[in-house]
Short mmCIF file of N, CA and C in Angstrom, two decimals:
data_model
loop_
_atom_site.label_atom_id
_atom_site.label_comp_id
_atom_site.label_asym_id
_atom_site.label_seq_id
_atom_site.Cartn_x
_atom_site.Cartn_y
_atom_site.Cartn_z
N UNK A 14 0.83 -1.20 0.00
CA UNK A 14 0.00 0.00 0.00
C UNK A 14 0.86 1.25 0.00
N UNK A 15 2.16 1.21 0.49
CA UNK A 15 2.84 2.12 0.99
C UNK A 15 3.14 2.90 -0.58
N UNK A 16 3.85 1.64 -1.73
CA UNK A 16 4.00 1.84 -2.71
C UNK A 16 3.31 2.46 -3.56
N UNK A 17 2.04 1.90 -3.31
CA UNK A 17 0.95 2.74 -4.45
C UNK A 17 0.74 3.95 -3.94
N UNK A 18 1.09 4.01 -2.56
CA UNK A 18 0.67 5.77 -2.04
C UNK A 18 1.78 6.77 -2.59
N UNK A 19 2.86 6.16 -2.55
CA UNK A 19 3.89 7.04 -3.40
C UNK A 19 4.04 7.08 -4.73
N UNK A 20 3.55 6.35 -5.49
CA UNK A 20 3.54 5.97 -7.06
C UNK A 20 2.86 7.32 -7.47
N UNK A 21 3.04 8.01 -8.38
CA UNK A 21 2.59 8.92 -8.76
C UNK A 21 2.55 8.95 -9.96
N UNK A 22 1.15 9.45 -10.79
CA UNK A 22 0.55 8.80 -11.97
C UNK A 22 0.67 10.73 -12.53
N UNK A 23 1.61 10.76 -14.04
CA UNK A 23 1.58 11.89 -14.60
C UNK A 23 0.00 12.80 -14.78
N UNK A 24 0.73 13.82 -14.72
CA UNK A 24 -0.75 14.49 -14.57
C UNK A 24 -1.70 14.75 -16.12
N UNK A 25 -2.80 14.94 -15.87
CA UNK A 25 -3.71 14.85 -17.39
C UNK A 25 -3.54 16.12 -17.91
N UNK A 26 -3.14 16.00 -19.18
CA UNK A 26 -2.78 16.98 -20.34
C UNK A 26 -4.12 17.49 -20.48
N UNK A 27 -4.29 19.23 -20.88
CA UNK A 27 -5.38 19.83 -21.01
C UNK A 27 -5.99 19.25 -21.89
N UNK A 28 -7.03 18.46 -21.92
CA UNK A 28 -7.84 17.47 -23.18
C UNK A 28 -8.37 19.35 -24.03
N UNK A 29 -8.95 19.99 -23.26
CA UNK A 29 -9.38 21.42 -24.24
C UNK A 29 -8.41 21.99 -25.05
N UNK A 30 -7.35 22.22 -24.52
CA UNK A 30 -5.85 22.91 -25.26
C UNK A 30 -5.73 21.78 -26.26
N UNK A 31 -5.33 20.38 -26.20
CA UNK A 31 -4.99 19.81 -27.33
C UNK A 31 -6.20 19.21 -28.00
N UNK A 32 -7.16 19.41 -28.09
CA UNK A 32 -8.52 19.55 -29.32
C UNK A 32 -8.38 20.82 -29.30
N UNK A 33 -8.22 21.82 -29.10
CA UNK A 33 -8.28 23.20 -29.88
C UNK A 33 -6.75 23.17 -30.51
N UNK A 34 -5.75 22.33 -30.43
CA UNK A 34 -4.56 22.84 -30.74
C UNK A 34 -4.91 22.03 -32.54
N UNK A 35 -5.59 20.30 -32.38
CA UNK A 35 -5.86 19.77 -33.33
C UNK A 35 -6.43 20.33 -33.99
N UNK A 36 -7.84 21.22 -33.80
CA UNK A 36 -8.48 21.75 -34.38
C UNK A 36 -7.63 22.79 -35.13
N UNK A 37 -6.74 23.59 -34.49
CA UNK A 37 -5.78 24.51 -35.54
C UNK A 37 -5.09 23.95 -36.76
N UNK A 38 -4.39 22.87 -36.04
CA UNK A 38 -4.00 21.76 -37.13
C UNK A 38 -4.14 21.63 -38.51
N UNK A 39 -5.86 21.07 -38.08
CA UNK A 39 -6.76 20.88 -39.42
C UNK A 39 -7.18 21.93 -40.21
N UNK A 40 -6.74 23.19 -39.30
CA UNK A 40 -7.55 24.23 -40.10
C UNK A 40 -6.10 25.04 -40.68
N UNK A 41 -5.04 24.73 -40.41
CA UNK A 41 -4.22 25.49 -41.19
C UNK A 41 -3.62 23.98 -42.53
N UNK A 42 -3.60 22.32 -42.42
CA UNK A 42 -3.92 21.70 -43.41
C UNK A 42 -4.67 22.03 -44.63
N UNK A 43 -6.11 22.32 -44.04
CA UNK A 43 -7.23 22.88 -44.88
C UNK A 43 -6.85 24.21 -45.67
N UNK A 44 -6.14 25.50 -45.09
CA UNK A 44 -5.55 26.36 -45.83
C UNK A 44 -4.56 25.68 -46.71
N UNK A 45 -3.50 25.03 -46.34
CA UNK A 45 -2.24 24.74 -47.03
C UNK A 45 -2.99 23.93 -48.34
N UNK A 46 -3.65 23.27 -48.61
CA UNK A 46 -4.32 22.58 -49.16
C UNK A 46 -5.23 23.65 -50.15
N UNK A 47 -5.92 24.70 -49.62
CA UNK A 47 -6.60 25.25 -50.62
C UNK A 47 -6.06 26.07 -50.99
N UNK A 48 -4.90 26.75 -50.51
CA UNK A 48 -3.62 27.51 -51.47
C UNK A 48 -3.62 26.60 -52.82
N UNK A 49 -2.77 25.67 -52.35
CA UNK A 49 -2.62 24.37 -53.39
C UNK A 49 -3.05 24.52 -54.77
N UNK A 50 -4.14 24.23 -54.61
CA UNK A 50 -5.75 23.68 -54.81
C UNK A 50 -5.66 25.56 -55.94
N UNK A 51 -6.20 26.41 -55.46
CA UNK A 51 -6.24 27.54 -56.23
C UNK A 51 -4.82 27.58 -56.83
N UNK A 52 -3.79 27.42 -56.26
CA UNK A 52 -2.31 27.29 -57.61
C UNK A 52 -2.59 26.83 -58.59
N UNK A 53 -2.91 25.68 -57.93
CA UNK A 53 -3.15 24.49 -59.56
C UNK A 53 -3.88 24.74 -60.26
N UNK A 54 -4.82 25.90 -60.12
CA UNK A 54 -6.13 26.00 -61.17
C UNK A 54 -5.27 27.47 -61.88
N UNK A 55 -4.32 28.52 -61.07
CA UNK A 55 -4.45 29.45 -61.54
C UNK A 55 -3.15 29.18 -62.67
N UNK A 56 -2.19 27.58 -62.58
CA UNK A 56 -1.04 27.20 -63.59
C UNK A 56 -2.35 26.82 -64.54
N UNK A 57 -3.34 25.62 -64.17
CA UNK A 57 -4.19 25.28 -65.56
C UNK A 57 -4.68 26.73 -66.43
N UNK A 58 -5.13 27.52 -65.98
CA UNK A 58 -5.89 28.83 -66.31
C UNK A 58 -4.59 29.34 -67.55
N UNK A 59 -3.65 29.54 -66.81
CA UNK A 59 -2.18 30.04 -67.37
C UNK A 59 -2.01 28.72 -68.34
N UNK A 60 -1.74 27.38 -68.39
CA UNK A 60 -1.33 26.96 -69.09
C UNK A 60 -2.90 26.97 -70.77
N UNK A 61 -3.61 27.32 -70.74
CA UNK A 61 -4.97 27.14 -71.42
C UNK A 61 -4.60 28.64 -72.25
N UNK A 62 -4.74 29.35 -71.55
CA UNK A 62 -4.16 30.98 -72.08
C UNK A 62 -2.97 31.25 -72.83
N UNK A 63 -1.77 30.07 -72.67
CA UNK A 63 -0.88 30.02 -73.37
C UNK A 63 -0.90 29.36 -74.75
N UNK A 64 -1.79 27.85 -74.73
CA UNK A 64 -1.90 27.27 -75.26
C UNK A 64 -3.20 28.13 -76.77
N UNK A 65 -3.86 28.82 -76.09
CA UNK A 65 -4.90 29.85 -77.17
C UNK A 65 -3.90 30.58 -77.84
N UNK A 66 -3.02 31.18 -77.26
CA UNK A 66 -1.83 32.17 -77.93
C UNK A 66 -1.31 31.29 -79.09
N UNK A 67 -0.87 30.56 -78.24
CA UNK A 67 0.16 29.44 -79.32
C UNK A 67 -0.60 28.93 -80.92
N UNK A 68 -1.88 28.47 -80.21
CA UNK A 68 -2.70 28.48 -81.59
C UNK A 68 -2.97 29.33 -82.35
N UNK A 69 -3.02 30.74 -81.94
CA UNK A 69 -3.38 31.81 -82.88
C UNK A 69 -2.64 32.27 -83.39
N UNK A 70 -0.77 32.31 -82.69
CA UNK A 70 0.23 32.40 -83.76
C UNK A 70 0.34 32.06 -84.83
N UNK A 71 0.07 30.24 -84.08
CA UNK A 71 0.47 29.51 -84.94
C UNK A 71 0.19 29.43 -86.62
N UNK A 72 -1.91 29.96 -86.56
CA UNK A 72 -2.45 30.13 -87.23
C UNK A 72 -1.77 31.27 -88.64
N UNK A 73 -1.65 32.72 -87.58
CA UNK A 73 -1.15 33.26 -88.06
C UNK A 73 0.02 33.67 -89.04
N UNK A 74 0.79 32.34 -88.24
CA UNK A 74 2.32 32.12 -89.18
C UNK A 74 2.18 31.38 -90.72
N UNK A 75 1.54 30.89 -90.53
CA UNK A 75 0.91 30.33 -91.25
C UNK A 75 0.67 30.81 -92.84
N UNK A 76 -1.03 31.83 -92.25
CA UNK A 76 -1.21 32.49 -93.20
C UNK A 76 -0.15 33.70 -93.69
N UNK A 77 1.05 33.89 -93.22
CA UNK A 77 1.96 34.49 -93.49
C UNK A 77 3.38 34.09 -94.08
N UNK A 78 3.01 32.68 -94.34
CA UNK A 78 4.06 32.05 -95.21
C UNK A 78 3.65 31.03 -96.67
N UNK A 79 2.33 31.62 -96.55
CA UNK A 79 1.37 31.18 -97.89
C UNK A 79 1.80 32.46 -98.78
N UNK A 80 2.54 33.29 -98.68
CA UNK A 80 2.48 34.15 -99.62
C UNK A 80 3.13 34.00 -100.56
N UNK A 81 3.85 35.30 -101.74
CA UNK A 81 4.58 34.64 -103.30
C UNK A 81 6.03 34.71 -102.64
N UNK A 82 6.04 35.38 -101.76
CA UNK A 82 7.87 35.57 -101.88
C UNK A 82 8.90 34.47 -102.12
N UNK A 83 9.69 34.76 -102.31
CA UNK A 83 11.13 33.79 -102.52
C UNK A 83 11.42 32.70 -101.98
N UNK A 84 11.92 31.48 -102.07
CA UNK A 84 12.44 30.66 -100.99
C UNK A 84 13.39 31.47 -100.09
N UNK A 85 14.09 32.35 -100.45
CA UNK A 85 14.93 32.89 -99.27
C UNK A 85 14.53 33.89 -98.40
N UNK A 86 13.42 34.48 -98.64
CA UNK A 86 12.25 35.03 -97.49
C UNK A 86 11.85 34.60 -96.79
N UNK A 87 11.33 33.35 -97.95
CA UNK A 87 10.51 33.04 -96.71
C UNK A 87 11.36 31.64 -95.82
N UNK A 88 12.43 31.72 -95.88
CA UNK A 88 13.43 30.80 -95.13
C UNK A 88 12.90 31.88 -93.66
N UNK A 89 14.02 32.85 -94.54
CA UNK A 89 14.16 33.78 -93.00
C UNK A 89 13.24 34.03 -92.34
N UNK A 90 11.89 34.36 -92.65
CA UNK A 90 10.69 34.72 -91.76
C UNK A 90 10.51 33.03 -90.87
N UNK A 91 10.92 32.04 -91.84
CA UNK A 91 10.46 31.15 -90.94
C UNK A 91 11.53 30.59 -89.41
N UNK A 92 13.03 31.19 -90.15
CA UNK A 92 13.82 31.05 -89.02
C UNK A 92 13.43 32.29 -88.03
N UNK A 93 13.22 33.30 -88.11
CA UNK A 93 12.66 33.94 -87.59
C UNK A 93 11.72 34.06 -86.62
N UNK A 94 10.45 32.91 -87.57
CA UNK A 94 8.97 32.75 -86.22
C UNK A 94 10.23 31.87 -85.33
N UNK A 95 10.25 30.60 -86.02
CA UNK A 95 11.41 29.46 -84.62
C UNK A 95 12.03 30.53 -83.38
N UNK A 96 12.80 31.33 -83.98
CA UNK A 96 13.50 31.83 -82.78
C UNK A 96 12.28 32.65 -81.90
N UNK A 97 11.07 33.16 -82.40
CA UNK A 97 10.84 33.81 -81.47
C UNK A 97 9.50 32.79 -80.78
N UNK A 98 8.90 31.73 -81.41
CA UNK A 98 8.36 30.77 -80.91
C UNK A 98 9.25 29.92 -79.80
N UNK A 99 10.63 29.59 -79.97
CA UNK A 99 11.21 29.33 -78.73
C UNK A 99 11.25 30.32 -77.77
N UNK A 100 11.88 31.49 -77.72
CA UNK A 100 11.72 32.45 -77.47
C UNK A 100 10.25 32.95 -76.30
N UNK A 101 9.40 32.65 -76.73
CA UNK A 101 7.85 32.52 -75.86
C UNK A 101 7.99 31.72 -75.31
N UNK A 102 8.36 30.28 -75.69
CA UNK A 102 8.41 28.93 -74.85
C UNK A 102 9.01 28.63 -73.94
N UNK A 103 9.67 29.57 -73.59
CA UNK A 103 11.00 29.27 -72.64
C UNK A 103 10.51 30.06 -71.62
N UNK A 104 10.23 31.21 -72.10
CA UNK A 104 9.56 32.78 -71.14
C UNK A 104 7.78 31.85 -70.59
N UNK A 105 7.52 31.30 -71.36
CA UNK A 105 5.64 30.98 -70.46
C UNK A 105 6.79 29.57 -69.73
N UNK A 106 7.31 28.61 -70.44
CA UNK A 106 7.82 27.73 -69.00
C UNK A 106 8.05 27.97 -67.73
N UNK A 107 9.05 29.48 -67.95
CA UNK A 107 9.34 30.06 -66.31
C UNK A 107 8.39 30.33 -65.91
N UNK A 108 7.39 31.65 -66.72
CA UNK A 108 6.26 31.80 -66.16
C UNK A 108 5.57 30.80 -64.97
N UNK A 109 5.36 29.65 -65.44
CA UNK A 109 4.55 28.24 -64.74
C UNK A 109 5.14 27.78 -63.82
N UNK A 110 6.45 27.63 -64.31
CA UNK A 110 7.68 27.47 -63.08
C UNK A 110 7.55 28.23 -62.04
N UNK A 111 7.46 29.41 -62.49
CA UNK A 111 7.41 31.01 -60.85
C UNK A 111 6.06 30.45 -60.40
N UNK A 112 4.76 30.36 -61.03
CA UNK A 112 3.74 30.46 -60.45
C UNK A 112 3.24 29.16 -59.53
N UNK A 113 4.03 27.31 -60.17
CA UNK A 113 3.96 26.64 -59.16
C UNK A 113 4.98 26.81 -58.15
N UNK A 114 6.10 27.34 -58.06
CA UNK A 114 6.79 27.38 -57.16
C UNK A 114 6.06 28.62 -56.02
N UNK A 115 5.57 29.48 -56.48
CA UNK A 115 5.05 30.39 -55.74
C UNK A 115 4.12 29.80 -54.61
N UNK A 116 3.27 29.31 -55.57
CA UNK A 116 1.94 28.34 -54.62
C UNK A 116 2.25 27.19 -53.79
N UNK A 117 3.55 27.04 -53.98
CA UNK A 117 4.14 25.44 -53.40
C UNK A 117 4.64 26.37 -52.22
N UNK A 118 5.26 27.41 -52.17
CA UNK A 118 6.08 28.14 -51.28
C UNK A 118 4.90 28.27 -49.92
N UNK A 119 3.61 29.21 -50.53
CA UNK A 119 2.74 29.87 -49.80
C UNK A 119 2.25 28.54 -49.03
N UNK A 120 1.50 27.36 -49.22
CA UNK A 120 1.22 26.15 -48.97
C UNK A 120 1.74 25.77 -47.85
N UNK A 121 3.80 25.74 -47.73
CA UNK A 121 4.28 25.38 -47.38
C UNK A 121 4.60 26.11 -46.21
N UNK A 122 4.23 27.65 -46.81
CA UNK A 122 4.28 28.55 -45.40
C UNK A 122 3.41 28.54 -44.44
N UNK A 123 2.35 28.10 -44.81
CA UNK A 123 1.00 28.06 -43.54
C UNK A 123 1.09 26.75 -43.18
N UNK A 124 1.83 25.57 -43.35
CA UNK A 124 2.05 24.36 -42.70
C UNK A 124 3.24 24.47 -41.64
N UNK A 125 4.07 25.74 -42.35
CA UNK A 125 5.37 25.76 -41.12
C UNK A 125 5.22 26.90 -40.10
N UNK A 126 4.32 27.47 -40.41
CA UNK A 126 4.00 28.64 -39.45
C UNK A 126 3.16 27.61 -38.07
N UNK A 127 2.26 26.61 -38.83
CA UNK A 127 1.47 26.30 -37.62
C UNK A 127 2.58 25.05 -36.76
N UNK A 128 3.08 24.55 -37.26
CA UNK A 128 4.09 23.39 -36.93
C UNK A 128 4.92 24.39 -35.93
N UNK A 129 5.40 25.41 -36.36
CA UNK A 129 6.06 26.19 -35.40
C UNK A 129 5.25 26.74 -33.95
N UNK A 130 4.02 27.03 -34.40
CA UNK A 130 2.88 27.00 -33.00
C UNK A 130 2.91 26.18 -32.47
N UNK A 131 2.62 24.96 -33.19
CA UNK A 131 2.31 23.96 -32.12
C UNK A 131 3.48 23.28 -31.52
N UNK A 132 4.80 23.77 -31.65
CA UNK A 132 6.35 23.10 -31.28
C UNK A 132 5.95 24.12 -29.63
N UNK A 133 5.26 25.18 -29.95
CA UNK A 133 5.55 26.40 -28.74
C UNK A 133 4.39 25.61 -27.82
N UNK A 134 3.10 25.43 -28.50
CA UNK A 134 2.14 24.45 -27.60
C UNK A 134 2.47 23.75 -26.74
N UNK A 135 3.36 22.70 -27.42
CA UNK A 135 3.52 21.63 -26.48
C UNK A 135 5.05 21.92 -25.57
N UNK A 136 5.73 22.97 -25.72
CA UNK A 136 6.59 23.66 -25.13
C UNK A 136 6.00 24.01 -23.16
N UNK A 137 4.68 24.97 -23.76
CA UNK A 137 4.31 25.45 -22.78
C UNK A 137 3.06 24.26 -21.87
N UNK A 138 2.77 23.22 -22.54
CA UNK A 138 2.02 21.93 -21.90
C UNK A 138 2.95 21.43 -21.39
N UNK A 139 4.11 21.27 -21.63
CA UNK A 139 4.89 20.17 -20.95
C UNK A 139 5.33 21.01 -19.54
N UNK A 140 6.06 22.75 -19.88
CA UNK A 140 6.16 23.91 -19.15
C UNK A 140 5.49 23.70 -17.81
N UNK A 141 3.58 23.41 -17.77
CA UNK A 141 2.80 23.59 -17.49
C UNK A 141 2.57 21.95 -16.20
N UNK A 142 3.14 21.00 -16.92
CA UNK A 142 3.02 19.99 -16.43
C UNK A 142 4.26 20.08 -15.06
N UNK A 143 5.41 20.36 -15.34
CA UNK A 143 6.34 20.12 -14.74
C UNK A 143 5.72 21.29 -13.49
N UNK A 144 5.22 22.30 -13.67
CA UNK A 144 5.52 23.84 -12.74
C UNK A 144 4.17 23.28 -12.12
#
């Protein structure tokens, strides 16, 4: 008996603090997630907008190399579109590049902002336990 009177059983963690801490949890997941979520629609949006361009050049080049001129005109106009059709292609890649990296960044910032709360949470629960 003596034993069990001295045995001492850790004390109970605020059950309210850690369901409100979970509840933050889920709710900064749920942000990181719908950052995401709106990135990915605003690269599809961007990649659809690029892809209309591309066709209407394309169109365009087109009807601009149906004309009478020379074979050596129309060489050059066509080395010409190439360089500046790469030229776009390289510039909308980064584009997509900046804009998922952007959204991957922001995502990643509201998962480490709350991870960093809750490192201080359980800082001041454990704080709380010992004092």
């Amino acid at each position: 008996m003596r034993m069990l009177s001295e045995f001492r059983l850790p004390a109970m963690p605020d059950m309210s603090g850690l369901a409100e801490a979970q509840r933050r949890n889920l709710e900064a997941l749920s942000n990181a997630n719908r950052v995401a979520l709106e990135g990915a629609q605003a690269v599809g949006r961007r990649h659809m907008e690029i892809l209309q361009a591309s066709m209407a050049e394309m169109t365009d080049a087109i009807r601009a190399m149906s004309g009478t001129e020379s074979p050596q005109v129309r060489a050059a106009k066509q080395a010409e579109m190439l360089k500046s059709a790469y030229e776009r292609a390289v510039a909308n890649m980064k584009e997509v590049a900046d804009l998922i990296q952007n959204s991957n960044s922001e995502a990643l910032g509201v998962l480490n902002k709350r991870f960093t709360e809750a490192m201080d949470e359980v800082k001041t629960l454990v704080a709380q336990q010992k004092g």
